[in-house]
């Protein structure tokens, strides 16, 4: 569904992503792991059309997204839940959700909007309760649910989540992850970017590990869960030297 | 789902998967192994310059001598703390070659062995008996892990005599025997010589490892033992057995190219040969964490098959030939470097360039490295006893070095 080949992203002379390749198949739940500054967000920005210049190839459903505007990419079926939620605080919960369907109002799928609103409310009953409350007054967990609900309103084929667990209490995190798992079970294709490697790998089919803009590992979730390199990559920790702890 | 991610993939998708794995292998090797990093930098190559599978040919080749010269841990790509298993192979020079596995490596390897056994029809209803010479003990462990993961009952490798092996085979109702072609042949001969009927065995299949087996030998074994015989390709040094496995429909081997990428080169020019032509097999690991190999020259002769296989396997086909492109001889599935043997003899006997002929002989299920050493003045001693002692010591020490039994004979 999504295929990235040799992606390079730079900000002036600083290269954030050095020739990264990755792929997401229909129905997959793929996780991208990495410490701060590993290049995860740059990669997502490129996929969503928010990064102006990049090199390489990004194909979504066999078509390049090069030159497509962010709304066109949303219409094509990629919807993102951004890092830090980025909900519209002064608007009501309901208006936030409707904004998610913005690209659909002039298309043939607008008739389904009311039904989709209902579906999101079913999924997150708390949003129904607070439908006319200002989004800025919601708790962190509720805001995250709103951000996910808003992304779903675009009826995405590929749902991209950037750090959905960030700043949330563990209980809320496990709830959010359960919701993500439900999506996967309903056939939604998901690209999940996370620092919380363990939690992400527990629900993912496969994972990729980015380190300073380079892809250093990938594999099935069961392989990566036991990989010491993964722990080091996302914790940004390294051993002292090759013999660290085993000098005898 | 025996092929994991590769099932149902288009050629393009498979290439994407391999490229992704190749790129991260290169990133890890470049970052963690000075040997790989320096060789790339000498050629002004960075991992990110490898943007397609075809770009692989830009990278330098490596061979067995590199494994010895970086003894013990010089080619490891992870800190020692991440290593959970260490394997030793004889190597080609004075030092053995050592390879390591992380936990993840063992998981991947187990999957590949399971896949290869599954392709031969092994299931959780089978009883697997492993009989391999000490030099292939590493493979014994890998087959044990793979067999257990499949749910089969595994009788692990242990050094038993021919008669005892036959007893276990019969009484334990073994259905799958994993062994070398040499031993399988000896077993059959022993059975027929001693009047044991294959009908009294429950054996369904024999998996032959360590060296290529021609179709006639397979057919002969199948007919005499009333079994299916399957050939597996592996490397005794790294990373293990079941890199490629027989497919009856293909009439060749499927190579697990989702984890190990094959190329065929002309051994003289070191350039890739056109697809389908015979040459030296070069392998690049795509998922090995601890011990990545980048364009490793195996010394084996093979050709990649161009047709897609009727078994619907997404894996590439390969034909494996008996000839070698290096100066090695296969004894019981173990590769022995003739150069290493000569250097060893030279040092042990104190004779420069000892004149000798090296062969393999097969007796009672074991193959032996036979060295016919020409007597000359430098070697000659008045004391026959002294000479015998030197020869016996040399045999013993050399056997330990190369991992196979050694017999030295003096000739005029």
Coordinates of C-alpha atoms in Angstrom, one line a residue, chain A residues 3-6 8 18-23 25 206 208 211 214-220 222-224 226-229 231-232 238-239 241-246, chain B residues 5 7 9 12-13 16-17 19-21 23-25 27-28 31-32 48 50-52 72-73 76 78-83 102-104 107-108 111 259 286 289:
Chain A
X3 CA 6.3 2.0 -0.4
X4 CA 9.2 4.2 0.4
X5 CA 12.5 3.8 -1.4
X6 CA 15.7 5.6 -0.6
X8 CA 16.3 11.5 1.9
X18 CA 19.6 9.1 4.8
X19 CA 18.1 6.9 2.1
X20 CA 15.4 5.0 4.1
X21 CA 13.3 2.3 2.5
X22 CA 10.2 0.8 4.1
X23 CA 6.9 -0.7 3.1
X25 CA 1.1 -3.8 3.1
X206 CA 6.4 -5.7 12.0
X208 CA 11.5 -0.7 11.7
X211 CA 18.8 5.5 14.2
X214 CA 19.3 5.5 9.0
X215 CA 17.3 2.3 9.0
X216 CA 19.3 -0.1 11.1
X217 CA 16.8 -2.9 11.8
X218 CA 13.6 -4.3 10.7
X219 CA 11.8 -7.5 11.4
X220 CA 8.7 -9.2 12.7
X222 CA 8.5 -11.1 17.9
X223 CA 12.1 -10.9 16.6
X224 CA 12.4 -7.2 17.5
X226 CA 14.0 -9.7 22.1
X227 CA 16.6 -7.6 20.2
X228 CA 19.1 -5.8 22.4
X229 CA 19.7 -3.4 19.5
X231 CA 16.4 -1.4 23.4
X232 CA 19.6 0.5 22.7
X238 CA 25.0 2.1 24.3
X239 CA 27.4 -0.2 26.0
X241 CA 32.7 -1.1 24.5
X242 CA 32.5 -4.4 22.8
X243 CA 33.5 -6.3 25.9
X244 CA 31.3 -4.2 28.2
X245 CA 30.4 -6.4 31.2
X246 CA 32.0 -9.5 29.9
Chain B
X5 CA 6.3 -12.2 4.6
X7 CA 3.9 -15.4 0.6
X9 CA 4.2 -11.0 -2.7
X12 CA 8.5 -6.0 -7.0
X13 CA 7.4 -6.4 -3.4
X16 CA 11.6 -4.0 -1.9
X17 CA 11.7 -6.3 1.2
X19 CA 16.4 -4.0 -0.4
X20 CA 15.1 -2.8 2.9
X21 CA 16.9 -5.6 4.7
X23 CA 20.2 -1.4 3.5
X24 CA 19.8 -1.9 7.2
X25 CA 22.3 -4.7 7.2
X27 CA 24.0 0.4 8.0
X28 CA 24.6 -1.9 10.9
X31 CA 28.4 1.4 11.9
X32 CA 29.6 -1.5 14.0
X48 CA 23.1 5.0 1.4
X50 CA 23.2 1.2 -2.3
X51 CA 19.8 2.2 -3.7
X52 CA 18.8 -1.0 -5.5
X72 CA 38.1 -14.1 17.3
X73 CA 35.5 -11.3 17.4
X76 CA 30.9 -9.2 15.2
X78 CA 27.0 -6.3 18.1
X79 CA 28.6 -6.1 21.6
X80 CA 29.5 -9.4 23.1
X81 CA 26.7 -9.0 25.7
X82 CA 24.1 -9.4 23.0
X83 CA 25.6 -12.7 21.8
X102 CA 22.0 -12.9 19.1
X103 CA 18.6 -14.0 20.4
X104 CA 17.0 -12.6 17.3
X107 CA 14.7 -17.0 16.2
X108 CA 15.3 -16.2 12.5
X111 CA 12.3 -20.2 11.3
X259 CA 17.1 -13.7 4.6
X286 CA 19.9 -9.8 5.0
X289 CA 22.5 -9.3 13.5

